PDB file of C-alpha atoms in Angstrom:
ATOM      1  CA  UNK A   1      58.738 151.578 119.827  1.00 37.00           C
ATOM      2  CA  UNK A   2      57.150 153.014 122.848  1.00 38.00           C
ATOM      3  CA  UNK A   3      54.844 155.987 122.850  1.00 34.00           C
ATOM      4  CA  UNK A   4      52.488 157.436 125.416  1.00 35.00           C
ATOM      5  CA  UNK A   5      49.236 157.863 123.654  1.00 36.00           C
ATOM      6  CA  UNK A   6      45.882 160.158 124.910  1.00 45.00           C
ATOM      7  CA  UNK A   7      45.325 157.570 127.673  1.00 63.00           C
ATOM      8  CA  UNK A   8      46.880 154.303 127.233  1.00 79.00           C
ATOM      9  CA  UNK A   9      50.742 154.308 126.450  1.00 89.00           C
ATOM     10  CA  UNK A  10      51.410 151.628 123.703  1.00 92.00           C
ATOM     11  CA  UNK A  11      54.107 149.318 122.749  1.00 95.00           C
ATOM     12  CA  UNK A  12      54.835 148.128 119.051  1.00 96.00           C
ATOM     13  CA  UNK A  13      57.021 144.446 118.785  1.00 96.00           C
ATOM     14  CA  UNK A  14      57.953 141.901 116.091  1.00 97.00           C
ATOM     15  CA  UNK A  15      56.798 138.679 116.207  1.00 97.00           C
ATOM     16  CA  UNK A  16      59.337 136.478 117.945  1.00 97.00           C
ATOM     17  CA  UNK A  17      61.034 139.651 119.821  1.00 97.00           C
ATOM     18  CA  UNK A  18      61.226 140.413 123.619  1.00 97.00           C
ATOM     19  CA  UNK A  19      58.654 142.551 125.098  1.00 97.00           C
ATOM     20  CA  UNK A  20      59.191 144.771 128.082  1.00 97.00           C
ATOM     21  CA  UNK A  21      56.264 146.277 129.835  1.00 97.00           C
ATOM     22  CA  UNK A  22      56.231 148.658 132.525  1.00 96.00           C
ATOM     23  CA  UNK A  23      54.504 149.728 135.313  1.00 95.00           C
ATOM     24  CA  UNK A  24      54.658 152.568 138.184  1.00 93.00           C
ATOM     25  CA  UNK A  25      52.758 151.820 141.489  1.00 91.00           C
ATOM     26  CA  UNK A  26      52.208 154.455 143.981  1.00 84.00           C
ATOM     27  CA  UNK A  27      51.420 152.853 147.497  1.00 86.00           C
ATOM     28  CA  UNK A  28      54.086 152.091 149.433  1.00 86.00           C
ATOM     29  CA  UNK A  29      52.447 149.708 151.443  1.00 86.00           C
ATOM     30  CA  UNK A  30      51.408 147.293 148.955  1.00 89.00           C
ATOM     31  CA  UNK A  31      52.905 144.307 148.950  1.00 89.00           C
ATOM     32  CA  UNK A  32      51.220 141.722 146.786  1.00 91.00           C
ATOM     33  CA  UNK A  33      50.964 142.784 142.343  1.00 94.00           C
ATOM     34  CA  UNK A  34      49.481 141.078 139.500  1.00 95.00           C
ATOM     35  CA  UNK A  35      49.881 141.642 135.752  1.00 96.00           C
ATOM     36  CA  UNK A  36      46.741 141.121 134.143  1.00 96.00           C
ATOM     37  CA  UNK A  37      46.338 140.825 130.085  1.00 97.00           C
ATOM     38  CA  UNK A  38      42.990 142.330 128.855  1.00 96.00           C
ATOM     39  CA  UNK A  39      41.701 141.561 125.600  1.00 95.00           C
ATOM     40  CA  UNK A  40      38.946 143.367 123.580  1.00 91.00           C
ATOM     41  CA  UNK A  41      35.684 143.422 125.541  1.00 89.00           C
ATOM     42  CA  UNK A  42      36.815 140.657 127.988  1.00 92.00           C
ATOM     43  CA  UNK A  43      37.821 140.930 131.492  1.00 93.00           C
ATOM     44  CA  UNK A  44      41.359 140.902 132.845  1.00 95.00           C
ATOM     45  CA  UNK A  45      42.757 137.774 132.493  1.00 94.00           C
ATOM     46  CA  UNK A  46      45.535 136.768 135.249  1.00 93.00           C
ATOM     47  CA  UNK A  47      49.059 136.584 133.863  1.00 95.00           C
ATOM     48  CA  UNK A  48      51.643 136.230 136.756  1.00 96.00           C
ATOM     49  CA  UNK A  49      52.134 137.441 140.368  1.00 94.00           C
ATOM     50  CA  UNK A  50      54.883 138.520 142.672  1.00 95.00           C
ATOM     51  CA  UNK A  51      55.183 139.200 146.710  1.00 93.00           C
ATOM     52  CA  UNK A  52      57.243 141.990 147.793  1.00 92.00           C
ATOM     53  CA  UNK A  53      59.966 139.632 149.385  1.00 94.00           C
ATOM     54  CA  UNK A  54      60.448 138.502 146.481  1.00 96.00           C
ATOM     55  CA  UNK A  55      62.426 140.721 143.610  1.00 96.00           C
ATOM     56  CA  UNK A  56      61.951 138.359 140.448  1.00 97.00           C
ATOM     57  CA  UNK A  57      59.447 135.607 139.181  1.00 97.00           C
ATOM     58  CA  UNK A  58      59.524 133.490 136.323  1.00 97.00           C
ATOM     59  CA  UNK A  59      56.235 131.839 134.159  1.00 95.00           C
ATOM     60  CA  UNK A  60      56.054 130.307 131.054  1.00 93.00           C
ATOM     61  CA  UNK A  61      57.264 132.822 128.554  1.00 96.00           C
ATOM     62  CA  UNK A  62      57.014 135.571 131.071  1.00 98.00           C
ATOM     63  CA  UNK A  63      59.011 137.336 134.028  1.00 98.00           C
ATOM     64  CA  UNK A  64      57.723 139.791 136.548  1.00 98.00           C
ATOM     65  CA  UNK A  65      60.389 141.680 137.834  1.00 98.00           C
ATOM     66  CA  UNK A  66      59.481 144.305 140.833  1.00 97.00           C
ATOM     67  CA  UNK A  67      62.014 146.847 142.331  1.00 96.00           C
ATOM     68  CA  UNK A  68      60.574 148.108 145.561  1.00 93.00           C
ATOM     69  CA  UNK A  69      63.009 151.053 146.114  1.00 93.00           C
ATOM     70  CA  UNK A  70      61.840 153.199 142.853  1.00 94.00           C
ATOM     71  CA  UNK A  71      58.161 151.418 142.977  1.00 94.00           C
ATOM     72  CA  UNK A  72      58.565 150.017 139.485  1.00 95.00           C
ATOM     73  CA  UNK A  73      57.041 146.560 138.433  1.00 95.00           C
ATOM     74  CA  UNK A  74      58.293 145.276 134.625  1.00 97.00           C
ATOM     75  CA  UNK A  75      56.382 142.178 132.905  1.00 98.00           C
ATOM     76  CA  UNK A  76      58.917 140.383 130.692  1.00 98.00           C
ATOM     77  CA  UNK A  77      57.290 138.432 127.275  1.00 98.00           C
ATOM     78  CA  UNK A  78      59.405 136.496 125.752  1.00 97.00           C
ATOM     79  CA  UNK A  79      59.185 135.453 121.894  1.00 97.00           C
ATOM     80  CA  UNK A  80      55.870 137.549 121.483  1.00 97.00           C
ATOM     81  CA  UNK A  81      53.323 135.924 119.841  1.00 96.00           C
ATOM     82  CA  UNK A  82      50.094 137.522 117.804  1.00 95.00           C
ATOM     83  CA  UNK A  83      48.010 136.217 120.243  1.00 96.00           C
ATOM     84  CA  UNK A  84      50.344 138.564 122.975  1.00 97.00           C
ATOM     85  CA  UNK A  85      48.185 141.901 121.205  1.00 97.00           C
ATOM     86  CA  UNK A  86      46.381 142.918 123.870  1.00 97.00           C
ATOM     87  CA  UNK A  87      46.110 145.562 126.842  1.00 96.00           C
ATOM     88  CA  UNK A  88      48.513 144.904 129.887  1.00 97.00           C
ATOM     89  CA  UNK A  89      47.952 146.161 133.191  1.00 96.00           C
ATOM     90  CA  UNK A  90      49.451 146.217 136.854  1.00 96.00           C
ATOM     91  CA  UNK A  91      47.688 145.927 139.692  1.00 95.00           C
ATOM     92  CA  UNK A  92      48.901 146.621 143.614  1.00 93.00           C
ATOM     93  CA  UNK A  93      46.805 145.466 146.787  1.00 88.00           C
ATOM     94  CA  UNK A  94      48.057 145.147 150.662  1.00 73.00           C
ATOM     95  CA  UNK A  95      48.545 141.602 151.634  1.00 67.00           C
ATOM     96  CA  UNK A  96      46.878 140.627 155.266  1.00 63.00           C
ATOM     97  CA  UNK A  97      43.795 139.078 156.007  1.00 62.00           C
ATOM     98  CA  UNK A  98      40.401 139.783 154.257  1.00 60.00           C
ATOM     99  CA  UNK A  99      39.833 140.608 150.602  1.00 60.00           C
ATOM    100  CA  UNK A 100      41.653 144.133 150.522  1.00 71.00           C
ATOM    101  CA  UNK A 101      40.952 146.331 147.281  1.00 81.00           C
ATOM    102  CA  UNK A 102      43.423 146.048 144.062  1.00 89.00           C
ATOM    103  CA  UNK A 103      43.980 148.752 142.225  1.00 89.00           C
ATOM    104  CA  UNK A 104      45.141 149.348 138.842  1.00 93.00           C
ATOM    105  CA  UNK A 105      47.806 150.802 136.913  1.00 91.00           C
ATOM    106  CA  UNK A 106      47.081 152.926 133.591  1.00 89.00           C
ATOM    107  CA  UNK A 107      47.985 149.889 131.161  1.00 93.00           C
ATOM    108  CA  UNK A 108      49.929 149.185 127.975  1.00 96.00           C
ATOM    109  CA  UNK A 109      48.700 148.164 124.574  1.00 96.00           C
ATOM    110  CA  UNK A 110      51.080 145.664 123.517  1.00 97.00           C
ATOM    111  CA  UNK A 111      50.563 145.542 119.531  1.00 96.00           C
ATOM    112  CA  UNK A 112      52.637 142.630 118.046  1.00 96.00           C
ATOM    113  CA  UNK A 113      53.930 143.213 114.213  1.00 93.00           C
ATOM    114  CA  UNK A 114      53.795 140.199 112.071  1.00 88.00           C
TER     115      UNK A 114
ATOM    116  CA  UNK B   1      35.595 127.659 133.097  1.00 62.00           C
ATOM    117  CA  UNK B   2      34.611 130.736 134.469  1.00 67.00           C
ATOM    118  CA  UNK B   3      34.498 131.024 138.419  1.00 90.00           C
ATOM    119  CA  UNK B   4      32.926 134.234 138.287  1.00 95.00           C
ATOM    120  CA  UNK B   5      29.956 135.216 136.023  1.00 95.00           C
ATOM    121  CA  UNK B   6      28.540 138.799 135.076  1.00 96.00           C
ATOM    122  CA  UNK B   7      25.168 139.105 133.177  1.00 97.00           C
ATOM    123  CA  UNK B   8      24.218 140.539 131.284  1.00 97.00           C
ATOM    124  CA  UNK B   9      26.906 140.473 128.950  1.00 96.00           C
ATOM    125  CA  UNK B  10      25.306 144.086 126.912  1.00 97.00           C
ATOM    126  CA  UNK B  11      22.877 146.185 127.671  1.00 98.00           C
ATOM    127  CA  UNK B  12      21.733 148.968 126.186  1.00 98.00           C
ATOM    128  CA  UNK B  13      18.875 150.959 128.190  1.00 96.00           C
ATOM    129  CA  UNK B  14      16.920 154.110 127.882  1.00 97.00           C
ATOM    130  CA  UNK B  15      18.079 157.602 129.576  1.00 98.00           C
ATOM    131  CA  UNK B  16      16.646 158.036 132.647  1.00 97.00           C
ATOM    132  CA  UNK B  17      16.042 154.087 133.422  1.00 98.00           C
ATOM    133  CA  UNK B  18      17.435 151.919 135.890  1.00 98.00           C
ATOM    134  CA  UNK B  19      19.636 149.182 134.754  1.00 98.00           C
ATOM    135  CA  UNK B  20      21.003 146.124 137.355  1.00 98.00           C
ATOM    136  CA  UNK B  21      23.856 143.907 136.546  1.00 98.00           C
ATOM    137  CA  UNK B  22      24.795 140.826 138.488  1.00 97.00           C
ATOM    138  CA  UNK B  23      28.176 139.232 139.525  1.00 97.00           C
ATOM    139  CA  UNK B  24      28.290 135.323 140.119  1.00 96.00           C
ATOM    140  CA  UNK B  25      30.760 133.288 142.097  1.00 95.00           C
ATOM    141  CA  UNK B  26      30.214 130.116 140.154  1.00 93.00           C
ATOM    142  CA  UNK B  27      31.761 127.379 142.946  1.00 88.00           C
ATOM    143  CA  UNK B  28      32.558 128.973 145.803  1.00 90.00           C
ATOM    144  CA  UNK B  29      31.513 131.388 148.208  1.00 90.00           C
ATOM    145  CA  UNK B  30      32.687 135.385 148.126  1.00 89.00           C
ATOM    146  CA  UNK B  31      32.050 137.760 151.289  1.00 85.00           C
ATOM    147  CA  UNK B  32      33.742 140.395 149.368  1.00 89.00           C
ATOM    148  CA  UNK B  33      32.707 141.206 145.760  1.00 93.00           C
ATOM    149  CA  UNK B  34      34.248 144.403 143.811  1.00 94.00           C
ATOM    150  CA  UNK B  35      32.983 146.040 140.882  1.00 97.00           C
ATOM    151  CA  UNK B  36      35.190 148.434 138.664  1.00 97.00           C
ATOM    152  CA  UNK B  37      33.990 150.378 135.678  1.00 97.00           C
ATOM    153  CA  UNK B  38      36.302 150.869 132.801  1.00 96.00           C
ATOM    154  CA  UNK B  39      35.714 153.715 129.675  1.00 94.00           C
ATOM    155  CA  UNK B  40      37.347 153.034 126.487  1.00 90.00           C
ATOM    156  CA  UNK B  41      40.963 153.121 126.128  1.00 88.00           C
ATOM    157  CA  UNK B  42      41.378 153.781 130.410  1.00 91.00           C
ATOM    158  CA  UNK B  43      42.360 151.505 132.891  1.00 93.00           C
ATOM    159  CA  UNK B  44      39.963 149.627 135.694  1.00 95.00           C
ATOM    160  CA  UNK B  45      38.669 152.457 137.784  1.00 94.00           C
ATOM    161  CA  UNK B  46      37.537 150.788 141.684  1.00 94.00           C
ATOM    162  CA  UNK B  47      34.035 151.653 141.955  1.00 96.00           C
ATOM    163  CA  UNK B  48      33.117 150.030 145.319  1.00 94.00           C
ATOM    164  CA  UNK B  49      33.854 147.122 147.588  1.00 92.00           C
ATOM    165  CA  UNK B  50      30.613 144.922 147.985  1.00 91.00           C
ATOM    166  CA  UNK B  51      30.511 142.965 151.172  1.00 88.00           C
ATOM    167  CA  UNK B  52      27.831 140.055 151.769  1.00 88.00           C
ATOM    168  CA  UNK B  53      25.274 141.009 154.582  1.00 86.00           C
ATOM    169  CA  UNK B  54      26.501 144.606 154.951  1.00 87.00           C
ATOM    170  CA  UNK B  55      26.814 148.111 153.170  1.00 90.00           C
ATOM    171  CA  UNK B  56      29.251 148.401 150.550  1.00 93.00           C
ATOM    172  CA  UNK B  57      32.162 150.348 150.836  1.00 92.00           C
ATOM    173  CA  UNK B  58      32.228 153.170 148.029  1.00 95.00           C
ATOM    174  CA  UNK B  59      35.648 154.541 146.354  1.00 93.00           C
ATOM    175  CA  UNK B  60      35.904 158.757 146.699  1.00 93.00           C
ATOM    176  CA  UNK B  61      33.553 160.050 144.255  1.00 94.00           C
ATOM    177  CA  UNK B  62      31.802 157.477 143.226  1.00 96.00           C
ATOM    178  CA  UNK B  63      27.560 158.289 143.905  1.00 95.00           C
ATOM    179  CA  UNK B  64      26.577 155.730 146.458  1.00 94.00           C
ATOM    180  CA  UNK B  65      22.515 156.078 145.543  1.00 95.00           C
ATOM    181  CA  UNK B  66      23.651 156.155 142.349  1.00 97.00           C
ATOM    182  CA  UNK B  67      25.375 152.832 142.259  1.00 97.00           C
ATOM    183  CA  UNK B  68      23.786 150.615 143.980  1.00 97.00           C
ATOM    184  CA  UNK B  69      25.211 147.392 145.211  1.00 96.00           C
ATOM    185  CA  UNK B  70      23.545 144.540 146.652  1.00 93.00           C
ATOM    186  CA  UNK B  71      25.137 141.864 147.793  1.00 91.00           C
ATOM    187  CA  UNK B  72      22.439 139.450 149.959  1.00 83.00           C
ATOM    188  CA  UNK B  73      24.602 136.049 149.643  1.00 91.00           C
ATOM    189  CA  UNK B  74      27.733 134.818 149.765  1.00 91.00           C
ATOM    190  CA  UNK B  75      27.140 134.106 145.618  1.00 94.00           C
ATOM    191  CA  UNK B  76      25.751 137.119 144.201  1.00 95.00           C
ATOM    192  CA  UNK B  77      26.176 140.799 144.206  1.00 96.00           C
ATOM    193  CA  UNK B  78      24.195 143.345 142.325  1.00 97.00           C
ATOM    194  CA  UNK B  79      25.024 146.866 140.813  1.00 98.00           C
ATOM    195  CA  UNK B  80      21.990 149.015 140.120  1.00 98.00           C
ATOM    196  CA  UNK B  81      22.903 151.783 137.925  1.00 98.00           C
ATOM    197  CA  UNK B  82      19.513 154.070 138.685  1.00 97.00           C
ATOM    198  CA  UNK B  83      18.458 156.744 136.399  1.00 97.00           C
ATOM    199  CA  UNK B  84      21.242 156.169 134.176  1.00 97.00           C
ATOM    200  CA  UNK B  85      22.278 159.099 131.546  1.00 97.00           C
ATOM    201  CA  UNK B  86      24.567 158.575 128.454  1.00 97.00           C
ATOM    202  CA  UNK B  87      27.849 159.471 130.436  1.00 96.00           C
ATOM    203  CA  UNK B  88      26.860 156.157 132.495  1.00 97.00           C
ATOM    204  CA  UNK B  89      27.658 153.949 129.473  1.00 97.00           C
ATOM    205  CA  UNK B  90      31.011 151.917 130.351  1.00 97.00           C
ATOM    206  CA  UNK B  91      32.349 148.286 130.890  1.00 97.00           C
ATOM    207  CA  UNK B  92      31.771 147.689 134.584  1.00 98.00           C
ATOM    208  CA  UNK B  93      33.648 144.493 135.722  1.00 97.00           C
ATOM    209  CA  UNK B  94      33.621 142.731 138.749  1.00 97.00           C
ATOM    210  CA  UNK B  95      35.759 140.356 140.885  1.00 95.00           C
ATOM    211  CA  UNK B  96      35.259 138.145 143.369  1.00 92.00           C
ATOM    212  CA  UNK B  97      38.081 136.629 146.360  1.00 84.00           C
ATOM    213  CA  UNK B  98      38.105 133.132 146.598  1.00 82.00           C
ATOM    214  CA  UNK B  99      40.000 131.972 150.098  1.00 78.00           C
ATOM    215  CA  UNK B 100      42.742 128.945 150.270  1.00 74.00           C
ATOM    216  CA  UNK B 101      44.830 127.391 151.561  1.00 72.00           C
ATOM    217  CA  UNK B 102      47.521 129.464 150.038  1.00 68.00           C
ATOM    218  CA  UNK B 103      45.797 132.564 150.388  1.00 70.00           C
ATOM    219  CA  UNK B 104      43.156 134.545 148.031  1.00 74.00           C
ATOM    220  CA  UNK B 105      43.213 134.374 144.611  1.00 82.00           C
ATOM    221  CA  UNK B 106      41.179 137.202 142.623  1.00 87.00           C
ATOM    222  CA  UNK B 107      38.718 136.299 140.080  1.00 90.00           C
ATOM    223  CA  UNK B 108      36.810 138.581 137.414  1.00 94.00           C
ATOM    224  CA  UNK B 109      34.063 138.412 135.581  1.00 95.00           C
ATOM    225  CA  UNK B 110      34.094 139.041 131.503  1.00 94.00           C
ATOM    226  CA  UNK B 111      32.588 142.237 132.109  1.00 96.00           C
ATOM    227  CA  UNK B 112      29.219 143.985 131.428  1.00 97.00           C
ATOM    228  CA  UNK B 113      28.646 146.616 128.606  1.00 97.00           C
ATOM    229  CA  UNK B 114      25.858 149.059 129.592  1.00 98.00           C
ATOM    230  CA  UNK B 115      24.946 151.835 126.648  1.00 97.00           C
ATOM    231  CA  UNK B 116      22.803 154.530 128.042  1.00 98.00           C
ATOM    232  CA  UNK B 117      21.002 155.488 124.692  1.00 97.00           C
TER     233      UNK B 117
END
């Protein structure tokens, strides 16, 4: 199940099950969104991105859904594996010329149970 | 392999001293780099935007005189934590934007653990 801890929300799923991680973003002007995976003691690792002119994008075992109306983003991981255990962050930024800053969401710790 | 490298990966310093963390783009030029700080079990918080050849842009609440940023070349930005205190102990992460035909791609370094004792 999903619970909210002192800092990071956590999600525990059985190996092989699908998992859905949610994220609410705040900036209406954001038009580019990225999901990152972060393992303990390492930098964020790119998983998948989506632009605001799309509402769904699929990768290998992962799908990102974007609902701009309610400013909500989700990451679906199919057939979870032990290696999927990590903290997942959504990030948002505004497109355009130059390198706009990337703002990270709270993050969710995903634990895969054997 | 890594395209953004940070050094050192771990550093311990005494309270009151200064410590420098380097962020390098390995095979591309980065006119803009970003510095983040991450406390345990928390998200990445943007500290500042490092601009090559000009002053860094700091986020609200980040002391520019304490966290000195220098972006003297197109492949190197440095973050110096001055007069470090135990509360500065954190995981510091940099990122760099690589511009290409399809837009810009953001690459993150592996992070630097700072422990102030």
